mmCIF file of C-alpha atoms and ligand atoms in Angstrom:
data_model
loop_
_atom_site.group_PDB
_atom_site.id
_atom_site.type_symbol
_atom_site.label_atom_id
_atom_site.label_comp_id
_atom_site.label_asym_id
_atom_site.label_seq_id
_atom_site.Cartn_x
_atom_site.Cartn_y
_atom_site.Cartn_z
ATOM 1 C CA MET J 204 42.975 141.496 75.876
ATOM 2 C CA THR J 205 40.237 141.178 73.341
ATOM 3 C CA SER J 206 38.244 138.026 72.862
ATOM 4 C CA ASP J 207 39.844 137.623 69.399
ATOM 5 C CA GLN J 208 43.288 137.659 70.959
ATOM 6 C CA ILE J 209 42.186 135.168 73.556
ATOM 7 C CA ASP J 210 40.730 132.938 70.857
ATOM 8 C CA SER J 211 43.887 132.976 68.792
ATOM 9 C CA GLN J 212 46.081 132.197 71.843
ATOM 10 C CA TYR J 213 43.812 129.311 72.715
ATOM 11 C CA LYS J 214 43.924 128.012 69.151
ATOM 12 C CA LEU J 215 47.711 128.324 68.944
ATOM 13 C CA CYS J 216 48.193 126.504 72.241
ATOM 14 C CA ARG J 217 45.832 123.665 71.317
ATOM 15 C CA GLU J 218 47.120 123.158 67.769
ATOM 16 C CA SER J 219 50.854 123.482 68.449
ATOM 17 C CA PHE J 220 50.442 120.958 71.243
ATOM 18 C CA LEU J 221 48.753 118.449 68.945
ATOM 19 C CA GLU J 222 51.255 119.034 66.159
ATOM 20 C CA ARG J 223 54.324 118.512 68.291
ATOM 21 C CA ILE J 224 53.237 115.634 70.495
ATOM 22 C CA ASP J 225 53.550 113.110 67.658
ATOM 23 C CA SER J 226 57.207 113.874 67.011
ATOM 24 C CA ILE J 227 58.241 113.129 70.611
ATOM 25 C CA ILE J 228 60.097 109.786 70.873
ATOM 26 C CA SER J 229 61.709 109.760 74.304
ATOM 27 C CA ILE J 230 60.545 110.105 77.883
ATOM 28 C CA SER J 231 62.982 112.919 78.601
ATOM 29 C CA ASP J 232 61.658 114.938 75.644
ATOM 30 C CA LEU J 233 58.148 114.284 76.863
ATOM 31 C CA ASP J 234 59.070 115.607 80.323
ATOM 32 C CA GLU J 235 60.370 118.832 78.779
ATOM 33 C CA PHE J 236 57.294 119.079 76.592
ATOM 34 C CA TYR J 237 55.077 118.721 79.651
ATOM 35 C CA LEU J 238 56.823 121.611 81.392
ATOM 36 C CA GLU J 239 56.577 123.746 78.251
ATOM 37 C CA TYR J 240 52.774 123.526 78.280
ATOM 38 C CA LEU J 241 51.655 122.448 81.730
ATOM 39 C CA GLY J 242 54.555 123.564 83.969
ATOM 40 C CA ARG J 243 54.303 126.587 86.275
ATOM 41 C CA LYS J 244 55.123 128.968 83.434
ATOM 42 C CA GLY J 245 53.836 126.788 80.619
ATOM 43 C CA THR J 246 51.768 127.960 77.647
ATOM 44 C CA THR J 247 48.555 126.301 78.799
ATOM 45 C CA THR J 248 49.102 127.382 82.402
ATOM 46 C CA ASN J 249 49.526 130.975 81.249
ATOM 47 C CA LEU J 250 46.314 130.691 79.306
ATOM 48 C CA LEU J 251 44.518 129.558 82.453
ATOM 49 C CA LYS J 252 45.988 132.491 84.391
ATOM 50 C CA LEU J 253 44.151 134.822 82.007
ATOM 51 C CA ILE J 254 40.814 133.690 83.433
ATOM 52 C CA LYS J 255 41.412 135.625 86.653
ATOM 53 C CA GLU J 256 41.643 138.898 84.757
ATOM 54 C CA MET J 257 38.562 138.321 82.585
ATOM 55 C CA LEU J 258 35.159 139.938 82.893
ATOM 56 C CA PRO J 259 32.620 137.698 84.614
ATOM 57 C CA GLU J 260 30.835 136.779 81.361
ATOM 58 C CA ASP J 261 34.136 135.865 79.658
ATOM 59 C CA LYS J 262 35.116 133.776 82.679
ATOM 60 C CA LYS J 263 31.964 131.804 82.254
ATOM 61 C CA GLN J 264 32.668 131.266 78.594
ATOM 62 C CA TYR J 265 36.405 130.536 78.609
ATOM 63 C CA GLY J 266 36.808 128.947 82.059
ATOM 64 C CA PRO J 267 35.347 125.537 81.160
ATOM 65 C CA ILE J 268 37.039 125.525 77.703
ATOM 66 C CA PHE J 269 40.538 126.224 79.079
ATOM 67 C CA ASN J 270 40.145 123.733 81.914
ATOM 68 C CA LYS J 271 39.015 121.131 79.451
ATOM 69 C CA LEU J 272 42.062 121.895 77.275
ATOM 70 C CA ARG J 273 44.378 121.352 80.258
ATOM 71 C CA THR J 274 42.688 118.052 81.213
ATOM 72 C CA ASN J 275 42.794 116.905 77.642
ATOM 73 C CA GLN J 276 46.498 117.739 77.253
ATOM 74 C CA GLU J 277 47.308 115.949 80.511
ATOM 75 C CA GLU J 278 45.511 112.839 79.275
ATOM 76 C CA ILE J 279 47.355 112.928 75.961
ATOM 77 C CA ILE J 280 50.720 113.250 77.739
ATOM 78 C CA ASN J 281 49.895 110.373 80.110
ATOM 79 C CA SER J 282 48.932 108.009 77.320
ATOM 80 C CA LYS J 283 52.026 109.077 75.348
ATOM 81 C CA ARG J 284 54.147 108.294 78.412
ATOM 82 C CA GLU J 285 52.676 104.801 78.631
ATOM 83 C CA GLU J 286 53.254 104.214 74.959
ATOM 84 C CA LEU J 287 56.884 105.346 75.219
ATOM 85 C CA ASN J 288 57.477 103.222 78.307
ATOM 86 C CA GLN J 289 56.438 100.154 76.354
ATOM 87 C CA THR J 290 58.286 100.827 73.118
ATOM 88 C CA GLN J 291 61.397 102.207 74.814
ATOM 89 C CA GLY J 292 61.525 99.180 77.094
ATOM 90 C CA ASN J 293 61.799 97.088 73.951
ATOM 91 C CA ILE J 294 64.377 99.308 72.296
ATOM 92 C CA ASP J 295 66.698 99.649 75.324
ATOM 93 C CA ILE J 296 67.135 95.915 75.998
ATOM 94 C CA ASP J 297 69.530 94.340 73.515
ATOM 95 C CA LEU J 298 69.592 90.660 74.302
ATOM 96 C CA THR J 299 72.603 90.072 72.049
ATOM 97 C CA ILE J 300 75.013 92.134 74.210
ATOM 98 C CA PRO J 301 77.268 89.727 76.188
ATOM 99 C CA GLY J 302 76.757 89.884 79.941
ATOM 100 C CA ALA J 303 79.343 91.331 82.324
ATOM 101 C CA ILE J 304 81.893 88.682 83.330
ATOM 102 C CA LEU J 305 82.031 88.433 87.110
ATOM 103 C CA PRO J 306 85.144 87.096 88.864
ATOM 104 C CA THR J 307 84.292 83.595 90.102
ATOM 105 C CA GLY J 308 87.698 82.409 91.387
ATOM 106 C CA HIS J 309 89.140 78.966 90.744
ATOM 107 C CA LEU J 310 90.172 75.861 92.631
ATOM 108 C CA HIS J 311 93.160 76.188 94.939
ATOM 109 C CA PRO J 312 96.274 74.626 93.301
ATOM 110 C CA THR J 313 96.538 72.123 96.170
ATOM 111 C CA THR J 314 92.920 71.039 95.639
ATOM 112 C CA THR J 315 93.584 70.610 91.928
ATOM 113 C CA ILE J 316 96.594 68.347 92.579
ATOM 114 C CA ILE J 317 94.741 66.316 95.238
ATOM 115 C CA ARG J 318 91.918 65.679 92.761
ATOM 116 C CA GLU J 319 94.353 64.581 90.047
ATOM 117 C CA MET J 320 96.081 62.224 92.465
ATOM 118 C CA ASN J 321 92.791 60.810 93.757
ATOM 119 C CA GLU J 322 91.790 60.123 90.173
ATOM 120 C CA PHE J 323 94.971 58.092 89.602
ATOM 121 C CA PHE J 324 94.652 56.041 92.788
ATOM 122 C CA ARG J 325 90.934 55.409 92.295
ATOM 123 C CA TYR J 326 91.851 53.880 88.966
ATOM 124 C CA LEU J 327 94.151 51.462 90.829
ATOM 125 C CA GLY J 328 91.298 50.509 93.152
ATOM 126 C CA PHE J 329 92.151 52.706 96.159
ATOM 127 C CA SER J 330 89.488 54.309 98.355
ATOM 128 C CA ILE J 331 89.814 57.899 99.559
ATOM 129 C CA GLY J 332 90.007 58.027 103.369
ATOM 130 C CA GLU J 333 89.841 60.796 105.925
ATOM 131 C CA GLY J 334 90.249 61.238 109.662
ATOM 132 C CA PRO J 335 90.276 63.877 112.423
ATOM 133 C CA GLU J 336 92.881 66.645 112.477
ATOM 134 C CA LEU J 337 92.667 66.812 116.279
ATOM 135 C CA GLU J 338 94.153 63.438 117.153
ATOM 136 C CA ASP J 339 94.835 61.091 120.032
ATOM 137 C CA VAL J 340 98.518 60.217 120.646
ATOM 138 C CA GLU J 341 97.423 56.583 120.475
ATOM 139 C CA TYR J 342 96.823 56.853 116.704
ATOM 140 C CA ASN J 343 99.320 59.614 115.965
ATOM 141 C CA PHE J 344 102.293 57.899 117.689
ATOM 142 C CA ARG J 345 101.726 54.709 119.662
ATOM 143 C CA ARG J 346 100.211 52.465 117.020
ATOM 144 C CA LEU J 347 102.807 53.732 114.546
ATOM 145 C CA ASN J 348 105.564 52.123 116.585
ATOM 146 C CA LEU J 349 106.484 55.408 118.240
ATOM 147 C CA PRO J 350 106.532 54.672 121.981
ATOM 148 C CA GLU J 351 106.596 57.306 124.683
ATOM 149 C CA GLY J 352 109.951 59.057 124.789
ATOM 150 C CA HIS J 353 110.759 58.427 121.110
ATOM 151 C CA PRO J 354 112.549 61.514 119.718
ATOM 152 C CA ALA J 355 109.949 61.839 116.924
ATOM 153 C CA THR J 356 107.236 62.413 119.549
ATOM 154 C CA ASP J 357 109.080 65.363 121.085
ATOM 155 C CA LEU J 358 106.614 67.812 122.581
ATOM 156 C CA GLN J 359 108.563 70.735 121.130
ATOM 157 C CA ASP J 360 107.752 69.702 117.569
ATOM 158 C CA SER J 361 104.053 68.939 118.020
ATOM 159 C CA LEU J 362 101.079 71.196 118.649
ATOM 160 C CA PHE J 363 99.440 69.689 121.726
ATOM 161 C CA VAL J 364 95.901 70.815 122.461
ATOM 162 C CA LYS J 365 95.811 68.918 125.743
ATOM 163 C CA GLU J 366 99.032 67.322 126.947
ATOM 164 C CA PRO J 367 99.827 64.509 126.933
ATOM 165 C CA GLN J 368 96.805 62.974 125.174
ATOM 166 C CA TYR J 369 95.507 65.218 122.366
ATOM 167 C CA LEU J 370 97.393 67.036 119.627
ATOM 168 C CA MET J 371 96.959 68.339 116.101
ATOM 169 C CA ARG J 372 97.995 65.381 113.957
ATOM 170 C CA THR J 373 101.625 65.605 112.845
ATOM 171 C CA HIS J 374 101.126 63.381 109.774
ATOM 172 C CA THR J 375 98.349 61.621 107.872
ATOM 173 C CA SER J 376 99.726 58.271 109.096
ATOM 174 C CA SER J 377 97.319 58.706 112.023
ATOM 175 C CA VAL J 378 94.451 58.034 109.598
ATOM 176 C CA GLU J 379 96.253 54.869 108.477
ATOM 177 C CA THR J 380 96.250 53.427 112.035
ATOM 178 C CA ARG J 381 92.627 54.495 112.540
ATOM 179 C CA ILE J 382 91.455 52.791 109.356
ATOM 180 C CA LEU J 383 93.599 49.671 109.904
ATOM 181 C CA SER J 384 92.254 49.384 113.466
ATOM 182 C CA GLU J 385 88.635 49.870 112.416
ATOM 183 C CA TYR J 386 88.714 47.605 109.355
ATOM 184 C CA HIS J 387 91.280 45.033 110.544
ATOM 185 C CA ASP J 388 88.721 42.283 109.922
ATOM 186 C CA LYS J 389 87.744 43.543 106.459
ATOM 187 C CA LEU J 390 91.040 43.108 104.606
ATOM 188 C CA PRO J 391 92.391 43.660 101.986
ATOM 189 C CA LEU J 392 92.564 47.467 102.202
ATOM 190 C CA ARG J 393 93.783 50.004 99.662
ATOM 191 C CA VAL J 394 93.398 53.599 100.838
ATOM 192 C CA VAL J 395 94.813 57.052 100.104
ATOM 193 C CA VAL J 396 94.383 59.972 102.511
ATOM 194 C CA PRO J 397 94.927 63.595 101.504
ATOM 195 C CA GLY J 398 94.911 65.952 104.462
ATOM 196 C CA LYS J 399 96.264 68.788 106.537
ATOM 197 C CA CYS J 400 98.905 68.200 109.238
ATOM 198 C CA TYR J 401 100.413 70.472 111.874
ATOM 199 C CA ARG J 402 103.716 71.104 113.578
ATOM 200 C CA ASN J 403 105.089 73.564 116.049
ATOM 201 C CA GLU J 404 107.000 75.765 113.640
ATOM 202 C CA THR J 405 107.324 79.466 112.878
ATOM 203 C CA ASN J 406 106.040 80.432 109.423
ATOM 204 C CA SER J 407 108.734 81.267 106.867
ATOM 205 C CA ALA J 408 109.184 81.168 103.081
ATOM 206 C CA THR J 409 109.811 77.404 103.165
ATOM 207 C CA ASN J 410 107.949 76.200 106.283
ATOM 208 C CA THR J 411 104.508 76.730 107.793
ATOM 209 C CA SER J 412 102.869 75.463 110.965
ATOM 210 C CA PHE J 413 100.526 73.395 108.825
ATOM 211 C CA PHE J 414 101.021 71.575 105.548
ATOM 212 C CA TYR J 415 99.361 69.051 103.285
ATOM 213 C CA GLN J 416 100.284 65.396 103.138
ATOM 214 C CA TYR J 417 99.158 62.609 100.900
ATOM 215 C CA GLN J 418 99.205 59.214 102.537
ATOM 216 C CA GLY J 419 98.658 55.823 100.941
ATOM 217 C CA PHE J 420 98.673 52.261 102.217
ATOM 218 C CA VAL J 421 97.823 48.746 101.129
ATOM 219 C CA VAL J 422 97.383 45.669 103.332
ATOM 220 C CA ASP J 423 96.817 42.250 101.812
ATOM 221 C CA ARG J 424 98.328 38.775 101.706
ATOM 222 C CA GLY J 425 101.648 38.655 99.871
ATOM 223 C CA ILE J 426 102.271 42.393 99.459
ATOM 224 C CA THR J 427 105.957 43.082 98.837
ATOM 225 C CA ILE J 428 108.163 46.118 98.420
ATOM 226 C CA GLN J 429 108.049 45.497 94.669
ATOM 227 C CA HIS J 430 104.333 46.394 94.682
ATOM 228 C CA LEU J 431 105.254 49.636 96.420
ATOM 229 C CA LYS J 432 107.994 50.507 93.918
ATOM 230 C CA ASP J 433 105.746 49.761 90.972
ATOM 231 C CA THR J 434 102.849 51.878 92.305
ATOM 232 C CA LEU J 435 105.145 54.821 93.067
ATOM 233 C CA THR J 436 106.810 54.608 89.655
ATOM 234 C CA LYS J 437 103.459 54.596 87.842
ATOM 235 C CA PHE J 438 102.220 57.421 90.015
ATOM 236 C CA HIS J 439 105.192 59.683 89.187
ATOM 237 C CA GLN J 440 104.909 58.836 85.516
ATOM 238 C CA PHE J 441 101.259 59.892 85.699
ATOM 239 C CA LEU J 442 102.122 63.235 87.303
ATOM 240 C CA PHE J 443 105.369 64.102 85.500
ATOM 241 C CA GLY J 444 105.498 62.010 82.339
ATOM 242 C CA ASP J 445 107.094 58.713 81.294
ATOM 243 C CA ASP J 446 110.667 60.070 81.336
ATOM 244 C CA VAL J 447 110.597 60.579 85.094
ATOM 245 C CA LYS J 448 113.569 58.995 86.894
ATOM 246 C CA LEU J 449 113.237 57.735 90.462
ATOM 247 C CA ARG J 450 115.846 56.594 92.936
ATOM 248 C CA PHE J 451 114.912 54.262 95.787
ATOM 249 C CA ARG J 452 117.165 54.074 98.811
ATOM 250 C CA TYR J 453 117.031 52.621 102.288
ATOM 251 C CA LYS J 454 115.903 55.088 104.930
ATOM 252 C CA TYR J 455 114.806 54.739 108.528
ATOM 253 C CA TYR J 456 111.211 55.598 109.480
ATOM 254 C CA PRO J 457 109.920 54.132 112.762
ATOM 255 C CA GLU J 458 106.490 53.070 111.435
ATOM 256 C CA VAL J 459 107.874 50.961 108.544
ATOM 257 C CA SER J 460 110.486 48.259 108.099
ATOM 258 C CA PRO J 461 112.323 48.333 105.827
ATOM 259 C CA GLY J 462 111.923 52.049 105.132
ATOM 260 C CA MET J 463 112.438 53.450 101.651
ATOM 261 C CA GLY J 464 113.149 57.043 100.686
ATOM 262 C CA VAL J 465 112.201 58.035 97.130
ATOM 263 C CA ASP J 466 114.068 60.711 95.183
ATOM 264 C CA MET J 467 113.083 62.098 91.804
ATOM 265 C CA GLN J 468 115.626 63.326 89.286
ATOM 266 C CA CYS J 469 115.584 67.143 89.250
ATOM 267 C CA ARG J 470 113.190 68.364 86.542
ATOM 268 C CA PHE J 471 115.123 71.587 86.099
ATOM 269 C CA CYS J 472 118.670 70.323 85.466
ATOM 270 C CA LYS J 473 117.917 66.690 84.439
ATOM 271 C CA GLY J 474 120.309 65.469 87.117
ATOM 272 C CA SER J 475 123.339 67.630 86.334
ATOM 273 C CA GLY J 476 122.838 69.823 89.427
ATOM 274 C CA CYS J 477 121.270 73.237 89.993
ATOM 275 C CA SER J 478 120.148 75.516 92.833
ATOM 276 C CA VAL J 479 116.687 73.910 92.994
ATOM 277 C CA CYS J 480 118.123 70.461 93.808
ATOM 278 C CA LYS J 481 121.017 72.006 95.740
ATOM 279 C CA TYR J 482 123.406 70.462 93.176
ATOM 280 C CA ARG J 483 122.444 66.910 94.126
ATOM 281 C CA GLY J 484 120.653 66.108 90.844
ATOM 282 C CA PHE J 485 117.825 64.468 92.774
ATOM 283 C CA ILE J 486 115.067 65.780 95.050
ATOM 284 C CA GLU J 487 113.569 63.754 97.873
ATOM 285 C CA VAL J 488 109.841 63.431 97.201
ATOM 286 C CA LEU J 489 108.473 60.960 99.733
ATOM 287 C CA GLY J 490 109.010 58.451 102.507
ATOM 288 C CA SER J 491 107.655 54.919 102.354
ATOM 289 C CA GLY J 492 108.213 51.335 103.385
ATOM 290 C CA MET J 493 106.635 48.083 104.489
ATOM 291 C CA ILE J 494 104.232 48.617 107.409
ATOM 292 C CA HIS J 495 106.023 47.680 110.629
ATOM 293 C CA TYR J 496 105.295 44.387 112.357
ATOM 294 C CA ASN J 497 104.460 46.295 115.563
ATOM 295 C CA THR J 498 102.057 48.638 113.763
ATOM 296 C CA MET J 499 100.188 45.691 112.263
ATOM 297 C CA LYS J 500 99.900 44.063 115.694
ATOM 298 C CA ALA J 501 98.819 47.342 117.346
ATOM 299 C CA CYS J 502 95.982 47.558 114.785
ATOM 300 C CA ASP J 503 94.856 43.947 115.428
ATOM 301 C CA ILE J 504 96.169 42.616 112.119
ATOM 302 C CA ASP J 505 98.117 39.363 112.087
ATOM 303 C CA PRO J 506 101.558 40.257 110.651
ATOM 304 C CA GLU J 507 102.284 36.591 109.959
ATOM 305 C CA THR J 508 99.381 36.410 107.498
ATOM 306 C CA TYR J 509 99.245 39.924 106.097
ATOM 307 C CA THR J 510 101.822 42.421 104.890
ATOM 308 C CA GLY J 511 101.398 45.942 103.647
ATOM 309 C CA TYR J 512 103.145 49.021 102.402
ATOM 310 C CA ALA J 513 102.654 52.708 103.187
ATOM 311 C CA PHE J 514 103.889 55.973 101.731
ATOM 312 C CA GLY J 515 103.492 59.636 102.631
ATOM 313 C CA MET J 516 104.429 62.710 100.687
ATOM 314 C CA GLY J 517 104.250 66.451 101.294
ATOM 315 C CA LEU J 518 101.989 68.190 98.803
ATOM 316 C CA ASP J 519 103.079 71.791 99.267
ATOM 317 C CA ARG J 520 106.463 71.428 97.578
ATOM 318 C CA LEU J 521 104.866 69.458 94.774
ATOM 319 C CA VAL J 522 102.335 72.257 94.187
ATOM 320 C CA MET J 523 105.047 74.908 94.448
ATOM 321 C CA SER J 524 107.239 73.257 91.818
ATOM 322 C CA LYS J 525 104.296 72.614 89.497
ATOM 323 C CA TYR J 526 102.997 76.206 89.652
ATOM 324 C CA GLY J 527 106.337 78.001 90.121
ATOM 325 C CA ILE J 528 105.433 79.346 93.575
ATOM 326 C CA LYS J 529 108.570 80.344 95.476
ATOM 327 C CA ASP J 530 107.089 81.279 98.859
ATOM 328 C CA ILE J 531 105.014 78.641 100.678
ATOM 329 C CA ARG J 532 103.030 81.354 102.491
ATOM 330 C CA LYS J 533 101.533 82.404 99.142
ATOM 331 C CA LEU J 534 99.733 79.064 99.084
ATOM 332 C CA TYR J 535 97.675 80.066 102.095
ATOM 333 C CA GLY J 536 97.543 83.831 101.561
ATOM 334 C CA GLY J 537 94.324 84.016 99.584
ATOM 335 C CA GLU J 538 95.823 85.814 96.573
ATOM 336 C CA LEU J 539 94.163 84.811 93.295
ATOM 337 C CA VAL J 540 97.410 85.018 91.325
ATOM 338 C CA TYR J 541 98.201 81.398 90.529
ATOM 339 C CA VAL J 542 95.764 79.728 88.174
HETATM 340 ZN ZN1 LIG M 696 118.541 70.398 89.641
#
């Protein structure tokens, strides 16, 4: 190869490089460009390979020039890479694109209903109470006028953790006797208690071994059953609307006297009878009554001076009818289907 040929190759390599580098606008193009000139078989690399075959005097002349060309081209590519990194960073981020929506879940339907109910009762001046789920028979049965041997305390129906003293509470009434006992000298009391209760039952579509109850009670001077009826009527109007129809009837519950069962007219058939209400026209929604004389005494409250009412309702059926859930197990299955 003559020195003229070498000169023209050098010139071509240097000038084409400088001409083309300006038109490169992406990092990937720059990577390809780098390989084209400075890769193992690149134009500049090939030029450098020529040095080995040159005569000693040519080596002296061209060696430093070619090496300088390679260094120079590497520097140009590096600064171009930096420039592209900065400008491309700006181009690639579009701050106006909406972010990806991540699933965040929602409140459990039972929680939603409990919060709505708490809101109503707070407005009427009630406090929200709570108590242990692992309970002493003293509060779960005895102080509720359920003496030893009473059929309602049957061991078969309750989940005892340590017989005969400790069990998983079978109703939220246990919190009522705890609060009445603790605050018997700080009357009047108005309290509602949402909470989980347990019973010895096999899970099925309509029953589970645990369930939610919503308990309420008031103790003051001069409380009558009329206060109870009025509160329950207003409460159902709040939840279901002003056209709700309730039916109050006498019913026996050991912890109250007199006891009062409350039925609501079926929302589906408006009382004419359907499969939901089993053709009765009404659905039983809760049990209630005036707190029993014996319960008041067991909690250190003078029943001659004070009277009170109490009510307790199951929440699961309420939630199921509100959200159209047919199988109670779905409520505790963790499926995010019902919003
Ligand atoms: Zn019906």
